[in-house]
């Protein structure tokens, strides 16, 4: 991929692929550089560039979340959601980032929307329950944990959190 990019530096598809390969090798700074390059070169939002732009921004958000840069990750996720608003998994990630930033109302809103878009997304129900529980809203957290447990009955962390909320 690098040799092809040396020959064709404008090839955003190959640059995205190289970034994804580097990410799998846990070479995150190098991967981030390639994803940022795709974003800067794909800014036109043409229909051809849009999937590359979305994939690069989503990968950037993943890297930023891994290094606990929650504010920057939230901005990347918002950028993706502006173009593709009905992505439950991305809304769940955004809710998690907001929770880490202490923006509880925004976290609850994003996670609630994620659970409505994909009722089978156990992580969204679980995280919504966790955010509500940490905010002292245990009565609201319990049904979230119960819905998540119905989807993922063997999740020990979830069972523990539900037990704590019930206690």
JSON list of C-alpha atoms in Angstrom, two decimals:
[
{"chain": "A", "resi": 1, "resn": "UNK", "atom": "CA", "xyz": [0.00, 0.00, 0.00]},
{"chain": "A", "resi": 2, "resn": "UNK", "atom": "CA", "xyz": [2.83, 2.38, 0.84]},
{"chain": "A", "resi": 3, "resn": "UNK", "atom": "CA", "xyz": [4.51, 1.73, -2.51]},
{"chain": "A", "resi": 4, "resn": "UNK", "atom": "CA", "xyz": [1.26, 2.46, -4.31]},
{"chain": "A", "resi": 5, "resn": "UNK", "atom": "CA", "xyz": [0.84, 5.68, -2.33]},
{"chain": "A", "resi": 6, "resn": "UNK", "atom": "CA", "xyz": [4.38, 6.69, -3.25]},
{"chain": "A", "resi": 7, "resn": "UNK", "atom": "CA", "xyz": [3.32, 6.40, -6.90]},
{"chain": "A", "resi": 8, "resn": "UNK", "atom": "CA", "xyz": [-0.23, 7.75, -6.47]},
{"chain": "A", "resi": 9, "resn": "UNK", "atom": "CA", "xyz": [-0.29, 10.04, -3.41]},
{"chain": "A", "resi": 10, "resn": "UNK", "atom": "CA", "xyz": [-3.81, 11.30, -4.20]},
{"chain": "A", "resi": 11, "resn": "UNK", "atom": "CA", "xyz": [-5.34, 7.81, -3.88]},
{"chain": "A", "resi": 12, "resn": "UNK", "atom": "CA", "xyz": [-7.53, 8.27, -0.79]},
{"chain": "A", "resi": 13, "resn": "UNK", "atom": "CA", "xyz": [-8.89, 4.74, -0.98]},
{"chain": "A", "resi": 14, "resn": "UNK", "atom": "CA", "xyz": [-5.40, 3.28, -0.72]},
{"chain": "A", "resi": 15, "resn": "UNK", "atom": "CA", "xyz": [-4.50, 5.76, 2.01]},
{"chain": "A", "resi": 16, "resn": "UNK", "atom": "CA", "xyz": [-7.57, 4.67, 3.99]},
{"chain": "A", "resi": 17, "resn": "UNK", "atom": "CA", "xyz": [-6.63, 1.02, 3.50]},
{"chain": "A", "resi": 18, "resn": "UNK", "atom": "CA", "xyz": [-3.09, 1.67, 4.68]},
{"chain": "A", "resi": 19, "resn": "UNK", "atom": "CA", "xyz": [-4.41, 3.49, 7.75]},
{"chain": "A", "resi": 20, "resn": "UNK", "atom": "CA", "xyz": [-6.67, 0.54, 8.56]},
{"chain": "A", "resi": 21, "resn": "UNK", "atom": "CA", "xyz": [-3.75, -1.89, 8.22]},
{"chain": "A", "resi": 22, "resn": "UNK", "atom": "CA", "xyz": [-1.60, 0.28, 10.48]},
{"chain": "A", "resi": 23, "resn": "UNK", "atom": "CA", "xyz": [-4.41, 0.45, 13.00]},
{"chain": "A", "resi": 24, "resn": "UNK", "atom": "CA", "xyz": [-4.62, -3.35, 13.09]},
{"chain": "A", "resi": 25, "resn": "UNK", "atom": "CA", "xyz": [-0.89, -3.39, 13.84]},
{"chain": "A", "resi": 26, "resn": "UNK", "atom": "CA", "xyz": [-1.49, -0.90, 16.67]},
{"chain": "A", "resi": 27, "resn": "UNK", "atom": "CA", "xyz": [0.62, 1.71, 14.89]},
{"chain": "A", "resi": 28, "resn": "UNK", "atom": "CA", "xyz": [-1.90, 4.37, 15.82]},
{"chain": "A", "resi": 29, "resn": "UNK", "atom": "CA", "xyz": [0.09, 7.59, 15.21]},
{"chain": "A", "resi": 30, "resn": "UNK", "atom": "CA", "xyz": [0.89, 6.48, 11.66]},
{"chain": "A", "resi": 31, "resn": "UNK", "atom": "CA", "xyz": [-2.68, 5.35, 11.06]},
{"chain": "A", "resi": 32, "resn": "UNK", "atom": "CA", "xyz": [-4.01, 8.65, 12.40]},
{"chain": "A", "resi": 33, "resn": "UNK", "atom": "CA", "xyz": [-1.79, 10.58, 10.00]},
{"chain": "A", "resi": 34, "resn": "UNK", "atom": "CA", "xyz": [-3.24, 8.69, 7.02]},
{"chain": "A", "resi": 35, "resn": "UNK", "atom": "CA", "xyz": [-6.83, 9.07, 8.21]},
{"chain": "A", "resi": 36, "resn": "UNK", "atom": "CA", "xyz": [-6.33, 12.81, 8.67]},
{"chain": "A", "resi": 37, "resn": "UNK", "atom": "CA", "xyz": [-4.91, 12.99, 5.16]},
{"chain": "A", "resi": 38, "resn": "UNK", "atom": "CA", "xyz": [-8.01, 11.25, 3.79]},
{"chain": "A", "resi": 39, "resn": "UNK", "atom": "CA", "xyz": [-10.23, 13.72, 5.66]},
{"chain": "A", "resi": 40, "resn": "UNK", "atom": "CA", "xyz": [-8.31, 16.71, 4.33]},
{"chain": "A", "resi": 41, "resn": "UNK", "atom": "CA", "xyz": [-8.34, 15.40, 0.76]},
{"chain": "A", "resi": 42, "resn": "UNK", "atom": "CA", "xyz": [-11.97, 14.21, 0.81]},
{"chain": "A", "resi": 43, "resn": "UNK", "atom": "CA", "xyz": [-13.49, 17.38, 2.18]},
{"chain": "A", "resi": 44, "resn": "UNK", "atom": "CA", "xyz": [-15.60, 18.01, -0.89]},
{"chain": "A", "resi": 45, "resn": "UNK", "atom": "CA", "xyz": [-18.34, 15.56, 0.14]},
{"chain": "A", "resi": 46, "resn": "UNK", "atom": "CA", "xyz": [-18.73, 14.24, -3.38]},
{"chain": "A", "resi": 47, "resn": "UNK", "atom": "CA", "xyz": [-20.70, 11.01, -3.53]},
{"chain": "A", "resi": 48, "resn": "UNK", "atom": "CA", "xyz": [-17.50, 9.20, -4.51]},
{"chain": "A", "resi": 49, "resn": "UNK", "atom": "CA", "xyz": [-15.47, 10.64, -1.61]},
{"chain": "A", "resi": 50, "resn": "UNK", "atom": "CA", "xyz": [-18.20, 10.38, 1.02]},
{"chain": "A", "resi": 51, "resn": "UNK", "atom": "CA", "xyz": [-17.68, 6.71, 2.02]},
{"chain": "A", "resi": 52, "resn": "UNK", "atom": "CA", "xyz": [-13.93, 7.31, 2.35]},
{"chain": "A", "resi": 53, "resn": "UNK", "atom": "CA", "xyz": [-14.51, 10.42, 4.43]},
{"chain": "A", "resi": 54, "resn": "UNK", "atom": "CA", "xyz": [-16.96, 8.65, 6.73]},
{"chain": "A", "resi": 55, "resn": "UNK", "atom": "CA", "xyz": [-14.66, 5.65, 7.21]},
{"chain": "A", "resi": 56, "resn": "UNK", "atom": "CA", "xyz": [-11.65, 7.89, 7.91]},
{"chain": "A", "resi": 57, "resn": "UNK", "atom": "CA", "xyz": [-13.54, 10.02, 10.43]},
{"chain": "A", "resi": 58, "resn": "UNK", "atom": "CA", "xyz": [-14.91, 6.94, 12.17]},
{"chain": "A", "resi": 59, "resn": "UNK", "atom": "CA", "xyz": [-11.41, 5.43, 12.38]},
{"chain": "A", "resi": 60, "resn": "UNK", "atom": "CA", "xyz": [-10.08, 8.72, 13.73]},
{"chain": "A", "resi": 61, "resn": "UNK", "atom": "CA", "xyz": [-12.78, 8.68, 16.41]},
{"chain": "A", "resi": 62, "resn": "UNK", "atom": "CA", "xyz": [-11.74, 5.14, 17.38]},
{"chain": "A", "resi": 63, "resn": "UNK", "atom": "CA", "xyz": [-8.11, 6.23, 17.76]},
{"chain": "A", "resi": 64, "resn": "UNK", "atom": "CA", "xyz": [-9.08, 9.31, 19.75]},
{"chain": "A", "resi": 65, "resn": "UNK", "atom": "CA", "xyz": [-11.27, 7.24, 22.06]},
{"chain": "A", "resi": 66, "resn": "UNK", "atom": "CA", "xyz": [-8.39, 4.81, 22.63]},
{"chain": "A", "resi": 67, "resn": "UNK", "atom": "CA", "xyz": [-6.16, 7.61, 23.77]},
{"chain": "A", "resi": 68, "resn": "UNK", "atom": "CA", "xyz": [-8.94, 9.14, 25.89]},
{"chain": "A", "resi": 69, "resn": "UNK", "atom": "CA", "xyz": [-9.25, 12.35, 23.86]},
{"chain": "A", "resi": 70, "resn": "UNK", "atom": "CA", "xyz": [-13.01, 12.32, 24.32]},
{"chain": "A", "resi": 71, "resn": "UNK", "atom": "CA", "xyz": [-13.67, 15.88, 23.15]},
{"chain": "A", "resi": 72, "resn": "UNK", "atom": "CA", "xyz": [-11.93, 15.35, 19.81]},
{"chain": "A", "resi": 73, "resn": "UNK", "atom": "CA", "xyz": [-13.56, 11.92, 19.42]},
{"chain": "A", "resi": 74, "resn": "UNK", "atom": "CA", "xyz": [-16.98, 13.46, 20.01]},
{"chain": "A", "resi": 75, "resn": "UNK", "atom": "CA", "xyz": [-16.32, 16.02, 17.27]},
{"chain": "A", "resi": 76, "resn": "UNK", "atom": "CA", "xyz": [-15.30, 13.31, 14.79]},
{"chain": "A", "resi": 77, "resn": "UNK", "atom": "CA", "xyz": [-18.36, 11.24, 15.67]},
{"chain": "A", "resi": 78, "resn": "UNK", "atom": "CA", "xyz": [-20.60, 14.29, 15.27]},
{"chain": "A", "resi": 79, "resn": "UNK", "atom": "CA", "xyz": [-19.08, 14.90, 11.83]},
{"chain": "A", "resi": 80, "resn": "UNK", "atom": "CA", "xyz": [-19.94, 11.36, 10.77]},
{"chain": "A", "resi": 81, "resn": "UNK", "atom": "CA", "xyz": [-23.42, 11.55, 12.26]},
{"chain": "A", "resi": 82, "resn": "UNK", "atom": "CA", "xyz": [-24.15, 14.77, 10.38]},
{"chain": "A", "resi": 83, "resn": "UNK", "atom": "CA", "xyz": [-23.70, 12.81, 7.15]},
{"chain": "A", "resi": 84, "resn": "UNK", "atom": "CA", "xyz": [-25.12, 9.49, 8.39]},
{"chain": "A", "resi": 85, "resn": "UNK", "atom": "CA", "xyz": [-27.46, 10.32, 11.29]},
{"chain": "A", "resi": 86, "resn": "UNK", "atom": "CA", "xyz": [-29.08, 6.92, 11.87]},
{"chain": "A", "resi": 87, "resn": "UNK", "atom": "CA", "xyz": [-26.01, 4.97, 13.04]},
{"chain": "A", "resi": 88, "resn": "UNK", "atom": "CA", "xyz": [-26.84, 3.42, 16.41]},
{"chain": "A", "resi": 89, "resn": "UNK", "atom": "CA", "xyz": [-23.32, 2.17, 17.13]},
{"chain": "A", "resi": 90, "resn": "UNK", "atom": "CA", "xyz": [-21.84, 5.62, 16.47]},
{"chain": "A", "resi": 91, "resn": "UNK", "atom": "CA", "xyz": [-24.47, 7.27, 18.65]},
{"chain": "A", "resi": 92, "resn": "UNK", "atom": "CA", "xyz": [-23.56, 4.82, 21.41]},
{"chain": "A", "resi": 93, "resn": "UNK", "atom": "CA", "xyz": [-19.88, 5.76, 21.04]},
{"chain": "A", "resi": 94, "resn": "UNK", "atom": "CA", "xyz": [-20.82, 9.44, 21.10]},
{"chain": "A", "resi": 95, "resn": "UNK", "atom": "CA", "xyz": [-22.85, 8.87, 24.25]},
{"chain": "A", "resi": 96, "resn": "UNK", "atom": "CA", "xyz": [-19.85, 7.21, 25.84]},
{"chain": "A", "resi": 97, "resn": "UNK", "atom": "CA", "xyz": [-17.60, 10.12, 24.92]},
{"chain": "A", "resi": 98, "resn": "UNK", "atom": "CA", "xyz": [-20.11, 12.60, 26.34]},
{"chain": "A", "resi": 99, "resn": "UNK", "atom": "CA", "xyz": [-20.31, 10.56, 29.55]},
{"chain": "A", "resi": 100, "resn": "UNK", "atom": "CA", "xyz": [-16.52, 10.64, 29.92]},
{"chain": "A", "resi": 101, "resn": "UNK", "atom": "CA", "xyz": [-16.66, 14.42, 29.46]},
{"chain": "A", "resi": 102, "resn": "UNK", "atom": "CA", "xyz": [-19.30, 14.72, 32.18]},
{"chain": "A", "resi": 103, "resn": "UNK", "atom": "CA", "xyz": [-21.93, 15.87, 29.69]},
{"chain": "A", "resi": 104, "resn": "UNK", "atom": "CA", "xyz": [-24.58, 13.60, 31.16]},
{"chain": "A", "resi": 105, "resn": "UNK", "atom": "CA", "xyz": [-27.68, 15.01, 29.46]},
{"chain": "A", "resi": 106, "resn": "UNK", "atom": "CA", "xyz": [-26.03, 14.74, 26.04]},
{"chain": "A", "resi": 107, "resn": "UNK", "atom": "CA", "xyz": [-24.83, 11.22, 26.87]},
{"chain": "A", "resi": 108, "resn": "UNK", "atom": "CA", "xyz": [-28.33, 10.15, 27.86]},
{"chain": "A", "resi": 109, "resn": "UNK", "atom": "CA", "xyz": [-29.81, 11.69, 24.70]},
{"chain": "A", "resi": 110, "resn": "UNK", "atom": "CA", "xyz": [-27.30, 9.99, 22.37]},
{"chain": "A", "resi": 111, "resn": "UNK", "atom": "CA", "xyz": [-27.58, 6.62, 24.10]},
{"chain": "A", "resi": 112, "resn": "UNK", "atom": "CA", "xyz": [-31.37, 6.78, 24.19]},
{"chain": "A", "resi": 113, "resn": "UNK", "atom": "CA", "xyz": [-31.46, 7.50, 20.47]},
{"chain": "A", "resi": 114, "resn": "UNK", "atom": "CA", "xyz": [-29.06, 4.59, 19.86]},
{"chain": "A", "resi": 115, "resn": "UNK", "atom": "CA", "xyz": [-31.36, 2.22, 21.77]},
{"chain": "A", "resi": 116, "resn": "UNK", "atom": "CA", "xyz": [-34.34, 3.38, 19.72]},
{"chain": "A", "resi": 117, "resn": "UNK", "atom": "CA", "xyz": [-32.51, 2.96, 16.43]},
{"chain": "A", "resi": 118, "resn": "UNK", "atom": "CA", "xyz": [-31.19, -0.50, 17.33]},
{"chain": "A", "resi": 119, "resn": "UNK", "atom": "CA", "xyz": [-33.07, -2.09, 20.23]},
{"chain": "A", "resi": 120, "resn": "UNK", "atom": "CA", "xyz": [-30.76, -5.14, 20.00]},
{"chain": "A", "resi": 121, "resn": "UNK", "atom": "CA", "xyz": [-27.61, -3.11, 20.72]},
{"chain": "A", "resi": 122, "resn": "UNK", "atom": "CA", "xyz": [-26.91, -4.38, 24.23]},
{"chain": "A", "resi": 123, "resn": "UNK", "atom": "CA", "xyz": [-23.94, -2.04, 24.73]},
{"chain": "A", "resi": 124, "resn": "UNK", "atom": "CA", "xyz": [-26.16, 1.02, 24.23]},
{"chain": "A", "resi": 125, "resn": "UNK", "atom": "CA", "xyz": [-28.66, -0.19, 26.85]},
{"chain": "A", "resi": 126, "resn": "UNK", "atom": "CA", "xyz": [-25.84, -1.11, 29.22]},
{"chain": "A", "resi": 127, "resn": "UNK", "atom": "CA", "xyz": [-24.04, 2.22, 28.82]},
{"chain": "A", "resi": 128, "resn": "UNK", "atom": "CA", "xyz": [-27.29, 4.15, 29.18]},
{"chain": "A", "resi": 129, "resn": "UNK", "atom": "CA", "xyz": [-27.92, 2.28, 32.42]},
{"chain": "A", "resi": 130, "resn": "UNK", "atom": "CA", "xyz": [-24.39, 3.02, 33.62]},
{"chain": "A", "resi": 131, "resn": "UNK", "atom": "CA", "xyz": [-24.68, 6.74, 32.85]},
{"chain": "A", "resi": 132, "resn": "UNK", "atom": "CA", "xyz": [-28.03, 6.95, 34.61]},
{"chain": "A", "resi": 133, "resn": "UNK", "atom": "CA", "xyz": [-26.76, 4.98, 37.60]},
{"chain": "A", "resi": 134, "resn": "UNK", "atom": "CA", "xyz": [-23.68, 7.19, 37.96]},
{"chain": "A", "resi": 135, "resn": "UNK", "atom": "CA", "xyz": [-25.99, 10.20, 37.85]},
{"chain": "A", "resi": 136, "resn": "UNK", "atom": "CA", "xyz": [-27.94, 8.74, 40.76]},
{"chain": "A", "resi": 137, "resn": "UNK", "atom": "CA", "xyz": [-30.94, 7.88, 38.60]},
{"chain": "A", "resi": 138, "resn": "UNK", "atom": "CA", "xyz": [-31.09, 4.20, 39.62]},
{"chain": "A", "resi": 139, "resn": "UNK", "atom": "CA", "xyz": [-34.82, 3.85, 38.95]},
{"chain": "A", "resi": 140, "resn": "UNK", "atom": "CA", "xyz": [-34.19, 4.75, 35.31]},
{"chain": "A", "resi": 141, "resn": "UNK", "atom": "CA", "xyz": [-31.02, 2.65, 35.10]},
{"chain": "A", "resi": 142, "resn": "UNK", "atom": "CA", "xyz": [-32.63, -0.64, 36.14]},
{"chain": "A", "resi": 143, "resn": "UNK", "atom": "CA", "xyz": [-34.87, -1.06, 33.04]},
{"chain": "A", "resi": 144, "resn": "UNK", "atom": "CA", "xyz": [-31.86, -0.27, 30.82]},
{"chain": "A", "resi": 145, "resn": "UNK", "atom": "CA", "xyz": [-29.80, -2.96, 32.51]},
{"chain": "A", "resi": 146, "resn": "UNK", "atom": "CA", "xyz": [-32.73, -5.40, 32.26]},
{"chain": "A", "resi": 147, "resn": "UNK", "atom": "CA", "xyz": [-33.10, -4.76, 28.51]},
{"chain": "A", "resi": 148, "resn": "UNK", "atom": "CA", "xyz": [-29.37, -5.24, 28.02]},
{"chain": "A", "resi": 149, "resn": "UNK", "atom": "CA", "xyz": [-29.47, -8.44, 30.08]},
{"chain": "A", "resi": 150, "resn": "UNK", "atom": "CA", "xyz": [-32.28, -9.80, 27.91]},
{"chain": "A", "resi": 151, "resn": "UNK", "atom": "CA", "xyz": [-29.95, -9.37, 24.91]},
{"chain": "A", "resi": 152, "resn": "UNK", "atom": "CA", "xyz": [-26.71, -10.50, 26.61]},
{"chain": "A", "resi": 153, "resn": "UNK", "atom": "CA", "xyz": [-27.74, -12.77, 29.51]},
{"chain": "A", "resi": 154, "resn": "UNK", "atom": "CA", "xyz": [-24.21, -14.08, 30.18]},
{"chain": "A", "resi": 155, "resn": "UNK", "atom": "CA", "xyz": [-22.58, -10.66, 30.70]},
{"chain": "A", "resi": 156, "resn": "UNK", "atom": "CA", "xyz": [-21.21, -10.75, 34.25]},
{"chain": "A", "resi": 157, "resn": "UNK", "atom": "CA", "xyz": [-20.50, -7.01, 34.41]},
{"chain": "A", "resi": 158, "resn": "UNK", "atom": "CA", "xyz": [-24.05, -6.29, 33.39]},
{"chain": "A", "resi": 159, "resn": "UNK", "atom": "CA", "xyz": [-25.45, -8.71, 35.99]},
{"chain": "A", "resi": 160, "resn": "UNK", "atom": "CA", "xyz": [-23.25, -7.05, 38.63]},
{"chain": "A", "resi": 161, "resn": "UNK", "atom": "CA", "xyz": [-24.39, -3.55, 37.69]},
{"chain": "A", "resi": 162, "resn": "UNK", "atom": "CA", "xyz": [-28.04, -4.59, 37.70]},
{"chain": "A", "resi": 163, "resn": "UNK", "atom": "CA", "xyz": [-27.58, -6.20, 41.11]},
{"chain": "A", "resi": 164, "resn": "UNK", "atom": "CA", "xyz": [-25.92, -3.07, 42.47]},
{"chain": "A", "resi": 165, "resn": "UNK", "atom": "CA", "xyz": [-28.71, -0.86, 41.09]},
{"chain": "A", "resi": 166, "resn": "UNK", "atom": "CA", "xyz": [-31.36, -3.12, 42.59]},
{"chain": "A", "resi": 167, "resn": "UNK", "atom": "CA", "xyz": [-29.56, -3.14, 45.92]}
]
